[in-house]
PDB file of C-alpha atoms and ligand atoms in Angstrom:
ATOM      1  CA  MET A   1      22.702  -5.256 -22.263  1.00  0.00           C
ATOM      2  CA  PRO A   2      19.985  -7.904 -21.687  1.00  0.00           C
ATOM      3  CA  ALA A   3      18.932  -9.939 -24.738  1.00  0.00           C
ATOM      4  CA  LEU A   4      15.877  -8.601 -26.595  1.00  0.00           C
ATOM      5  CA  PRO A   5      12.750 -10.699 -25.962  1.00  0.00           C
ATOM      6  CA  ASP A   6      11.642 -12.828 -28.901  1.00  0.00           C
ATOM      7  CA  PRO A   7       8.683 -10.997 -30.568  1.00  0.00           C
ATOM      8  CA  GLY A   8       7.162 -14.406 -31.462  1.00  0.00           C
ATOM      9  CA  GLN A   9       6.738 -15.324 -27.793  1.00  0.00           C
ATOM     10  CA  PRO A  10       3.764 -14.309 -25.575  1.00  0.00           C
ATOM     11  CA  PRO A  11       4.555 -11.115 -23.601  1.00  0.00           C
ATOM     12  CA  LEU A  12       6.457 -11.738 -20.406  1.00  0.00           C
ATOM     13  CA  GLY A  13       5.555 -10.106 -17.138  1.00  0.00           C
ATOM     14  CA  PRO A  14       8.167  -8.318 -15.047  1.00  0.00           C
ATOM     15  CA  ARG A  15      10.531 -10.560 -13.110  1.00  0.00           C
ATOM     16  CA  HIS A  16      11.656  -7.786 -10.788  1.00  0.00           C
ATOM     17  CA  VAL A  17       9.164  -5.163  -9.577  1.00  0.00           C
ATOM     18  CA  ALA A  18      10.303  -2.244  -7.411  1.00  0.00           C
ATOM     19  CA  ILE A  19       7.739  -0.127  -5.578  1.00  0.00           C
ATOM     20  CA  ILE A  20       7.854   3.350  -4.057  1.00  0.00           C
ATOM     21  CA  MET A  21       5.036   2.986  -1.524  1.00  0.00           C
ATOM     22  CA  ASP A  22       3.740   6.530  -1.225  1.00  0.00           C
ATOM     23  CA  GLY A  23       0.557   8.045   0.187  1.00  0.00           C
ATOM     24  CA  ASN A  24       0.256   6.503   3.670  1.00  0.00           C
ATOM     25  CA  GLY A  25       0.126   9.928   5.337  1.00  0.00           C
ATOM     26  CA  ARG A  26      -2.589  11.293   3.038  1.00  0.00           C
ATOM     27  CA  TRP A  27      -4.609   8.099   3.389  1.00  0.00           C
ATOM     28  CA  ALA A  28      -4.600   8.513   7.182  1.00  0.00           C
ATOM     29  CA  GLN A  29      -5.266  12.257   7.079  1.00  0.00           C
ATOM     30  CA  ALA A  30      -8.288  11.682   4.823  1.00  0.00           C
ATOM     31  CA  ARG A  31      -9.697   9.561   7.654  1.00  0.00           C
ATOM     32  CA  GLY A  32      -8.839  12.095  10.348  1.00  0.00           C
ATOM     33  CA  ARG A  33      -6.207   9.759  11.796  1.00  0.00           C
ATOM     34  CA  PRO A  34      -2.494  10.251  12.586  1.00  0.00           C
ATOM     35  CA  ARG A  35       0.025   9.527   9.862  1.00  0.00           C
ATOM     36  CA  LEU A  36       1.246   6.382  11.632  1.00  0.00           C
ATOM     37  CA  PHE A  37      -2.196   4.852  11.190  1.00  0.00           C
ATOM     38  CA  GLY A  38      -1.512   5.064   7.455  1.00  0.00           C
ATOM     39  CA  HIS A  39       1.889   3.417   7.814  1.00  0.00           C
ATOM     40  CA  HIS A  40       0.293   0.516   9.705  1.00  0.00           C
ATOM     41  CA  ALA A  41      -2.293   0.116   6.948  1.00  0.00           C
ATOM     42  CA  GLY A  42       0.574   0.294   4.424  1.00  0.00           C
ATOM     43  CA  ALA A  43       2.392  -2.546   6.177  1.00  0.00           C
ATOM     44  CA  LYS A  44      -0.685  -4.751   5.708  1.00  0.00           C
ATOM     45  CA  ARG A  45      -0.599  -4.058   1.962  1.00  0.00           C
ATOM     46  CA  VAL A  46       3.030  -5.181   1.838  1.00  0.00           C
ATOM     47  CA  ARG A  47       1.869  -8.571   3.072  1.00  0.00           C
ATOM     48  CA  ASP A  48      -0.856  -8.885   0.406  1.00  0.00           C
ATOM     49  CA  VAL A  49       1.427  -7.754  -2.388  1.00  0.00           C
ATOM     50  CA  VAL A  50       4.240 -10.162  -1.436  1.00  0.00           C
ATOM     51  CA  ARG A  51       1.701 -13.013  -1.409  1.00  0.00           C
ATOM     52  CA  ALA A  52       0.483 -12.106  -4.902  1.00  0.00           C
ATOM     53  CA  CYS A  53       3.953 -12.280  -6.463  1.00  0.00           C
ATOM     54  CA  PRO A  54       4.320 -16.007  -7.230  1.00  0.00           C
ATOM     55  CA  GLU A  55       1.092 -16.132  -9.229  1.00  0.00           C
ATOM     56  CA  LEU A  56       2.120 -13.049 -11.216  1.00  0.00           C
ATOM     57  CA  GLY A  57       5.542 -14.494 -11.996  1.00  0.00           C
ATOM     58  CA  VAL A  58       7.258 -11.766  -9.969  1.00  0.00           C
ATOM     59  CA  LYS A  59      10.357 -13.386  -8.516  1.00  0.00           C
ATOM     60  CA  TYR A  60      11.933 -10.221  -7.087  1.00  0.00           C
ATOM     61  CA  LEU A  61      10.050  -7.511  -5.223  1.00  0.00           C
ATOM     62  CA  THR A  62      11.915  -4.493  -3.865  1.00  0.00           C
ATOM     63  CA  ILE A  63      10.098  -1.967  -1.685  1.00  0.00           C
ATOM     64  CA  PHE A  64      11.122   1.472  -0.465  1.00  0.00           C
ATOM     65  CA  ALA A  65      10.329   1.491   3.254  1.00  0.00           C
ATOM     66  CA  PHE A  66      12.498   4.353   4.558  1.00  0.00           C
ATOM     67  CA  SER A  67      14.757   6.708   2.646  1.00  0.00           C
ATOM     68  CA  THR A  68      17.920   8.489   3.724  1.00  0.00           C
ATOM     69  CA  GLU A  69      15.798  11.660   3.477  1.00  0.00           C
ATOM     70  CA  ASN A  70      12.990  10.353   5.724  1.00  0.00           C
ATOM     71  CA  TRP A  71      14.978  11.265   8.869  1.00  0.00           C
ATOM     72  CA  LYS A  72      13.757  14.831   8.223  1.00  0.00           C
ATOM     73  CA  ARG A  73      10.245  13.830   9.345  1.00  0.00           C
ATOM     74  CA  THR A  74       9.113  14.566  12.908  1.00  0.00           C
ATOM     75  CA  GLN A  75      10.745  12.590  15.675  1.00  0.00           C
ATOM     76  CA  VAL A  76       7.367  11.025  16.481  1.00  0.00           C
ATOM     77  CA  GLU A  77       6.888   9.747  12.933  1.00  0.00           C
ATOM     78  CA  VAL A  78      10.463   8.449  12.614  1.00  0.00           C
ATOM     79  CA  ALA A  79      10.261   6.650  15.972  1.00  0.00           C
ATOM     80  CA  GLY A  80       6.842   5.243  15.042  1.00  0.00           C
ATOM     81  CA  LEU A  81       8.139   3.923  11.723  1.00  0.00           C
ATOM     82  CA  MET A  82      11.193   2.330  13.372  1.00  0.00           C
ATOM     83  CA  SER A  83       8.963   0.649  15.936  1.00  0.00           C
ATOM     84  CA  LEU A  84       6.662  -0.531  13.113  1.00  0.00           C
ATOM     85  CA  PHE A  85       9.630  -2.102  11.286  1.00  0.00           C
ATOM     86  CA  ARG A  86      10.739  -3.893  14.467  1.00  0.00           C
ATOM     87  CA  ARG A  87       7.262  -5.209  15.168  1.00  0.00           C
ATOM     88  CA  TYR A  88       6.652  -6.137  11.527  1.00  0.00           C
ATOM     89  CA  ILE A  89       9.817  -8.230  11.379  1.00  0.00           C
ATOM     90  CA  ALA A  90       9.107  -9.930  14.714  1.00  0.00           C
ATOM     91  CA  LYS A  91       5.515 -10.700  13.706  1.00  0.00           C
ATOM     92  CA  GLU A  92       6.016 -11.723  10.072  1.00  0.00           C
ATOM     93  CA  THR A  93       9.241 -13.739  10.289  1.00  0.00           C
ATOM     94  CA  LYS A  94       7.549 -17.137  10.720  1.00  0.00           C
ATOM     95  CA  ASP A  95       5.079 -16.626   7.868  1.00  0.00           C
ATOM     96  CA  LEU A  96       7.656 -15.183   5.477  1.00  0.00           C
ATOM     97  CA  PHE A  97       9.874 -18.184   6.182  1.00  0.00           C
ATOM     98  CA  SER A  98       7.139 -20.782   5.719  1.00  0.00           C
ATOM     99  CA  GLU A  99       5.825 -19.084   2.576  1.00  0.00           C
ATOM    100  CA  GLY A 100       9.193 -19.402   0.828  1.00  0.00           C
ATOM    101  CA  VAL A 101      10.113 -15.705   0.883  1.00  0.00           C
ATOM    102  CA  ARG A 102      13.783 -14.755   1.032  1.00  0.00           C
ATOM    103  CA  VAL A 103      14.167 -11.364   2.679  1.00  0.00           C
ATOM    104  CA  ARG A 104      17.078  -8.984   2.220  1.00  0.00           C
ATOM    105  CA  PHE A 105      17.610  -5.410   3.344  1.00  0.00           C
ATOM    106  CA  ILE A 106      19.453  -2.718   1.428  1.00  0.00           C
ATOM    107  CA  GLY A 107      20.549   0.669   2.715  1.00  0.00           C
ATOM    108  CA  ASP A 108      23.002   1.969   5.292  1.00  0.00           C
ATOM    109  CA  ARG A 109      22.562   0.107   8.595  1.00  0.00           C
ATOM    110  CA  ASP A 110      25.000   2.331  10.525  1.00  0.00           C
ATOM    111  CA  ARG A 111      22.364   4.851  11.537  1.00  0.00           C
ATOM    112  CA  LEU A 112      19.750   2.270  12.519  1.00  0.00           C
ATOM    113  CA  ASP A 113      19.043   1.068  16.039  1.00  0.00           C
ATOM    114  CA  PRO A 114      21.223  -2.009  16.776  1.00  0.00           C
ATOM    115  CA  LYS A 115      18.134  -3.952  17.935  1.00  0.00           C
ATOM    116  CA  LEU A 116      16.472  -3.368  14.584  1.00  0.00           C
ATOM    117  CA  VAL A 117      19.678  -4.319  12.752  1.00  0.00           C
ATOM    118  CA  ASP A 118      19.782  -7.585  14.730  1.00  0.00           C
ATOM    119  CA  LEU A 119      16.210  -8.392  13.727  1.00  0.00           C
ATOM    120  CA  MET A 120      17.014  -7.599  10.087  1.00  0.00           C
ATOM    121  CA  ARG A 121      20.070  -9.857  10.169  1.00  0.00           C
ATOM    122  CA  GLY A 122      18.062 -12.640  11.845  1.00  0.00           C
ATOM    123  CA  LEU A 123      15.344 -12.503   9.193  1.00  0.00           C
ATOM    124  CA  GLU A 124      17.920 -12.532   6.380  1.00  0.00           C
ATOM    125  CA  GLU A 125      19.684 -15.489   7.960  1.00  0.00           C
ATOM    126  CA  MET A 126      16.506 -17.440   8.632  1.00  0.00           C
ATOM    127  CA  THR A 127      15.160 -17.061   5.093  1.00  0.00           C
ATOM    128  CA  LYS A 128      18.433 -17.380   3.192  1.00  0.00           C
ATOM    129  CA  GLU A 129      17.581 -20.807   1.696  1.00  0.00           C
ATOM    130  CA  ASN A 130      14.174 -19.633   0.396  1.00  0.00           C
ATOM    131  CA  ASP A 131      13.753 -19.002  -3.295  1.00  0.00           C
ATOM    132  CA  LEU A 132      10.053 -18.573  -4.153  1.00  0.00           C
ATOM    133  CA  VAL A 133      10.045 -14.771  -3.880  1.00  0.00           C
ATOM    134  CA  HIS A 134      12.996 -12.507  -3.121  1.00  0.00           C
ATOM    135  CA  LEU A 135      11.737  -9.575  -1.074  1.00  0.00           C
ATOM    136  CA  THR A 136      14.197  -6.717  -0.667  1.00  0.00           C
ATOM    137  CA  VAL A 137      13.346  -3.970   1.795  1.00  0.00           C
ATOM    138  CA  ALA A 138      15.108  -0.637   1.306  1.00  0.00           C
ATOM    139  CA  LEU A 139      15.596   0.790   4.795  1.00  0.00           C
ATOM    140  CA  ASN A 140      17.639   3.941   5.307  1.00  0.00           C
ATOM    141  CA  TYR A 141      18.281   3.660   1.592  1.00  0.00           C
ATOM    142  CA  GLY A 142      19.192   6.370  -0.894  1.00  0.00           C
ATOM    143  CA  SER A 143      20.588   5.624  -4.320  1.00  0.00           C
ATOM    144  CA  ARG A 144      23.222   8.361  -4.209  1.00  0.00           C
ATOM    145  CA  ASP A 145      24.277   7.262  -0.740  1.00  0.00           C
ATOM    146  CA  GLU A 146      24.534   3.668  -2.014  1.00  0.00           C
ATOM    147  CA  VAL A 147      26.725   4.731  -4.956  1.00  0.00           C
ATOM    148  CA  ALA A 148      28.926   6.832  -2.635  1.00  0.00           C
ATOM    149  CA  ARG A 149      29.339   3.896  -0.215  1.00  0.00           C
ATOM    150  CA  ALA A 150      30.104   1.552  -3.129  1.00  0.00           C
ATOM    151  CA  THR A 151      32.686   3.984  -4.494  1.00  0.00           C
ATOM    152  CA  LYS A 152      34.368   4.174  -1.101  1.00  0.00           C
ATOM    153  CA  LEU A 153      34.693   0.365  -0.997  1.00  0.00           C
ATOM    154  CA  LEU A 154      35.940   0.282  -4.571  1.00  0.00           C
ATOM    155  CA  ALA A 155      38.513   3.023  -3.860  1.00  0.00           C
ATOM    156  CA  ARG A 156      39.706   1.090  -0.817  1.00  0.00           C
ATOM    157  CA  ASP A 157      40.304  -1.999  -2.973  1.00  0.00           C
ATOM    158  CA  VAL A 158      42.226   0.124  -5.481  1.00  0.00           C
ATOM    159  CA  ALA A 159      44.336   1.629  -2.677  1.00  0.00           C
ATOM    160  CA  GLN A 160      45.088  -1.857  -1.332  1.00  0.00           C
ATOM    161  CA  GLY A 161      46.146  -3.051  -4.779  1.00  0.00           C
ATOM    162  CA  LYS A 162      43.229  -5.516  -5.063  1.00  0.00           C
ATOM    163  CA  LEU A 163      41.716  -3.736  -8.044  1.00  0.00           C
ATOM    164  CA  ASP A 164      43.327  -2.113 -11.098  1.00  0.00           C
ATOM    165  CA  PRO A 165      41.548   1.186 -12.006  1.00  0.00           C
ATOM    166  CA  GLU A 166      41.933   0.203 -15.673  1.00  0.00           C
ATOM    167  CA  ASP A 167      39.647  -2.773 -15.016  1.00  0.00           C
ATOM    168  CA  VAL A 168      36.788  -0.696 -13.601  1.00  0.00           C
ATOM    169  CA  ASP A 169      33.691  -0.843 -15.760  1.00  0.00           C
ATOM    170  CA  GLU A 170      29.919  -0.777 -15.166  1.00  0.00           C
ATOM    171  CA  SER A 171      29.815  -4.310 -13.835  1.00  0.00           C
ATOM    172  CA  THR A 172      32.636  -3.566 -11.375  1.00  0.00           C
ATOM    173  CA  LEU A 173      30.637  -0.783  -9.741  1.00  0.00           C
ATOM    174  CA  THR A 174      27.457  -2.888  -9.859  1.00  0.00           C
ATOM    175  CA  GLY A 175      29.348  -5.502  -7.833  1.00  0.00           C
ATOM    176  CA  TYR A 176      29.868  -3.038  -4.964  1.00  0.00           C
ATOM    177  CA  LEU A 177      26.241  -1.910  -4.685  1.00  0.00           C
ATOM    178  CA  ASP A 178      23.876  -3.147  -1.963  1.00  0.00           C
ATOM    179  CA  THR A 179      21.831  -4.759  -4.752  1.00  0.00           C
ATOM    180  CA  ARG A 180      24.775  -6.689  -6.243  1.00  0.00           C
ATOM    181  CA  VAL A 181      23.016 -10.066  -6.051  1.00  0.00           C
ATOM    182  CA  LEU A 182      19.744  -8.810  -7.578  1.00  0.00           C
ATOM    183  CA  PRO A 183      18.773  -8.437 -11.228  1.00  0.00           C
ATOM    184  CA  ASP A 184      17.860  -4.898 -12.339  1.00  0.00           C
ATOM    185  CA  PRO A 185      14.207  -3.931 -11.831  1.00  0.00           C
ATOM    186  CA  ASP A 186      12.023  -4.396 -14.920  1.00  0.00           C
ATOM    187  CA  LEU A 187       9.142  -2.321 -13.610  1.00  0.00           C
ATOM    188  CA  VAL A 188       9.182   0.528 -11.076  1.00  0.00           C
ATOM    189  CA  ILE A 189       5.823   1.554  -9.608  1.00  0.00           C
ATOM    190  CA  ARG A 190       5.098   4.674  -7.564  1.00  0.00           C
ATOM    191  CA  THR A 191       1.766   5.112  -5.876  1.00  0.00           C
ATOM    192  CA  SER A 192      -0.098   8.274  -4.794  1.00  0.00           C
ATOM    193  CA  GLY A 193       0.025  10.293  -8.011  1.00  0.00           C
ATOM    194  CA  GLU A 194       3.559  11.681  -7.635  1.00  0.00           C
ATOM    195  CA  ALA A 195       5.777  11.239 -10.707  1.00  0.00           C
ATOM    196  CA  ARG A 196       9.184  11.242  -9.002  1.00  0.00           C
ATOM    197  CA  ILE A 197      11.909   8.666  -8.434  1.00  0.00           C
ATOM    198  CA  SER A 198      13.083  10.111  -5.108  1.00  0.00           C
ATOM    199  CA  ASN A 199      16.593   8.649  -5.099  1.00  0.00           C
ATOM    200  CA  PHE A 200      15.409   5.028  -5.492  1.00  0.00           C
ATOM    201  CA  LEU A 201      17.520   2.505  -7.455  1.00  0.00           C
ATOM    202  CA  LEU A 202      18.779   5.146  -9.899  1.00  0.00           C
ATOM    203  CA  TRP A 203      21.647   3.072 -11.296  1.00  0.00           C
ATOM    204  CA  GLN A 204      19.657  -0.173 -11.358  1.00  0.00           C
ATOM    205  CA  SER A 205      16.568   1.269 -13.089  1.00  0.00           C
ATOM    206  CA  ALA A 206      18.351   2.655 -16.143  1.00  0.00           C
ATOM    207  CA  TYR A 207      16.216   0.464 -18.449  1.00  0.00           C
ATOM    208  CA  ALA A 208      13.165  -0.058 -16.243  1.00  0.00           C
ATOM    209  CA  GLU A 209       9.610   0.735 -17.275  1.00  0.00           C
ATOM    210  CA  TYR A 210       7.785   3.128 -14.933  1.00  0.00           C
ATOM    211  CA  GLU A 211       4.186   3.247 -13.745  1.00  0.00           C
ATOM    212  CA  PHE A 212       2.862   6.152 -11.685  1.00  0.00           C
ATOM    213  CA  VAL A 213      -0.569   5.377 -10.278  1.00  0.00           C
ATOM    214  CA  ASP A 214      -2.944   7.624  -8.299  1.00  0.00           C
ATOM    215  CA  THR A 215      -3.822   4.955  -5.727  1.00  0.00           C
ATOM    216  CA  LEU A 216      -2.565   5.711  -2.219  1.00  0.00           C
ATOM    217  CA  TRP A 217      -0.370   2.848  -0.986  1.00  0.00           C
ATOM    218  CA  PRO A 218      -2.802   1.498   1.666  1.00  0.00           C
ATOM    219  CA  ASP A 219      -5.398   1.097  -1.137  1.00  0.00           C
ATOM    220  CA  PHE A 220      -3.010  -0.642  -3.535  1.00  0.00           C
ATOM    221  CA  SER A 221      -4.210  -4.182  -4.217  1.00  0.00           C
ATOM    222  CA  PRO A 222      -2.820  -7.392  -5.711  1.00  0.00           C
ATOM    223  CA  GLU A 223      -5.361  -6.836  -8.531  1.00  0.00           C
ATOM    224  CA  GLU A 224      -3.781  -3.486  -9.374  1.00  0.00           C
ATOM    225  CA  LEU A 225      -0.339  -5.053  -9.327  1.00  0.00           C
ATOM    226  CA  GLY A 226      -1.664  -7.693 -11.717  1.00  0.00           C
ATOM    227  CA  ARG A 227      -2.976  -5.009 -14.075  1.00  0.00           C
ATOM    228  CA  LEU A 228       0.370  -3.192 -14.056  1.00  0.00           C
ATOM    229  CA  CYS A 229       2.231  -6.442 -14.705  1.00  0.00           C
ATOM    230  CA  ARG A 230      -0.016  -7.124 -17.701  1.00  0.00           C
ATOM    231  CA  ASN A 231       0.582  -3.569 -19.017  1.00  0.00           C
ATOM    232  CA  TYR A 232       4.274  -4.234 -18.743  1.00  0.00           C
ATOM    233  CA  GLY A 233       3.952  -7.461 -20.716  1.00  0.00           C
ATOM    234  CA  ALA A 234       2.334  -5.521 -23.557  1.00  0.00           C
ATOM    235  CA  ARG A 235       5.207  -3.023 -23.826  1.00  0.00           C
ATOM    236  CA  ASP A 236       7.991  -3.258 -26.363  1.00  0.00           C
ATOM    237  CA  ARG A 237      11.307  -3.036 -24.474  1.00  0.00           C
ATOM    238  CA  ARG A 238      14.257  -2.394 -26.754  1.00  0.00           C
ATOM    239  CA  PHE A 239      17.060  -1.441 -24.323  1.00  0.00           C
ATOM    240  CA  GLY A 240      18.266   1.217 -26.767  1.00  0.00           C
ATOM    241  CA  ALA A 241      18.254  -1.142 -29.762  1.00  0.00           C
ATOM    242  CA  VAL A 242      15.957  -1.076 -32.808  1.00  0.00           C
ATOM    243  CA  ARG A 243      13.595  -3.958 -33.466  1.00  0.00           C
ATOM    244  CA  ALA A 244      14.457  -5.534 -36.854  1.00  0.00           C
TER     245      ALA A 244
HETATM  246  C1  FPP B 301       5.361   7.054   2.174  1.00  0.00           C
HETATM  247  O1  FPP B 301       4.120   7.599   2.501  1.00  0.00           O
HETATM  248  C2  FPP B 301       5.649   5.906   2.996  1.00  0.00           C
HETATM  249  C3  FPP B 301       6.723   5.752   3.823  1.00  0.00           C
HETATM  250  C4  FPP B 301       7.766   6.752   4.010  1.00  0.00           C
HETATM  251  C5  FPP B 301       6.887   4.569   4.627  1.00  0.00           C
HETATM  252  C6  FPP B 301       6.620   3.270   3.943  1.00  0.00           C
HETATM  253  C7  FPP B 301       6.376   2.314   4.985  1.00  0.00           C
HETATM  254  C8  FPP B 301       5.426   1.385   4.978  1.00  0.00           C
HETATM  255  C9  FPP B 301       4.489   1.097   3.889  1.00  0.00           C
HETATM  256  C10 FPP B 301       5.294   0.643   6.219  1.00  0.00           C
HETATM  257  C11 FPP B 301       5.547  -0.779   6.137  1.00  0.00           C
HETATM  258  C12 FPP B 301       6.764  -1.258   5.515  1.00  0.00           C
HETATM  259  C13 FPP B 301       7.326  -2.395   5.919  1.00  0.00           C
HETATM  260  C14 FPP B 301       8.452  -2.987   5.187  1.00  0.00           C
HETATM  261  C15 FPP B 301       6.838  -3.095   7.103  1.00  0.00           C
HETATM  262  P1  FPP B 301       4.073   9.076   3.020  1.00  0.00           P
HETATM  263  O2  FPP B 301       4.144   9.044   4.501  1.00  0.00           O
HETATM  264  O3  FPP B 301       5.147   9.896   2.378  1.00  0.00           O
HETATM  265  O4  FPP B 301       2.677   9.543   2.544  1.00  0.00           O
HETATM  266  P2  FPP B 301       2.234  11.023   2.120  1.00  0.00           P
HETATM  267  O5  FPP B 301       3.003  11.349   0.874  1.00  0.00           O
HETATM  268  O6  FPP B 301       0.780  10.877   1.876  1.00  0.00           O
HETATM  269  O7  FPP B 301       2.564  11.911   3.274  1.00  0.00           O
END
């Protein structure tokens, strides 16, 4: 359990913010445009929000770009999103690198196009020494899928005699997750007025604070992120304990 913050200190903002970027499709439809137009506008917001992080004290930003369930969308939308990810990585790599952003991807890469996986690996490799902001992009990510994949790896280590089942505790499983090098999210935000978690970081967000805002993702601004970070700072997080 993390240590309780000292009540005598000024409120701290969230160190790790995770965002479910929802509402791109509705934003585009409201303008009479195809859904992909909304995803392109959403990608621009990612840029602005990443840039706002250092000033807000947000060291870790994790964004839900494509879920294990998103394959159920039309072939046109899925192909359009995959092409957007490829182009986004190719276009943004230089700036992300020079702005001190370390990029990681979480999710199952097996179902992704090998060309996209190469670009993802290249961006991770290129930015691996950066430390100003840690941006994690969840791509073909589902929390249950992640836990199942982690369990498979853990079971393999048990079968090979590398791990004693008696030694398995919460931190052991945490060490097999895609997010093993990241701290847990402090604040999870979902845009577009839906109050659902949709299989995002279920294990990691056990003690997170949640904010559900009506704004559609392409309209989400650094100012709104700032407001939500300040709200967070005013909350009293007890992690199950009682304040003396
Ligand atoms: C949800 O909106 C959004 C997505 C499934 C895709 C998120 C992708 C981006 C913001 C594109 C850029 C990301 C990166 C990392 C370059 P929705 O389509 O479900 O919207 P709706 O609920 O209004 O239909």
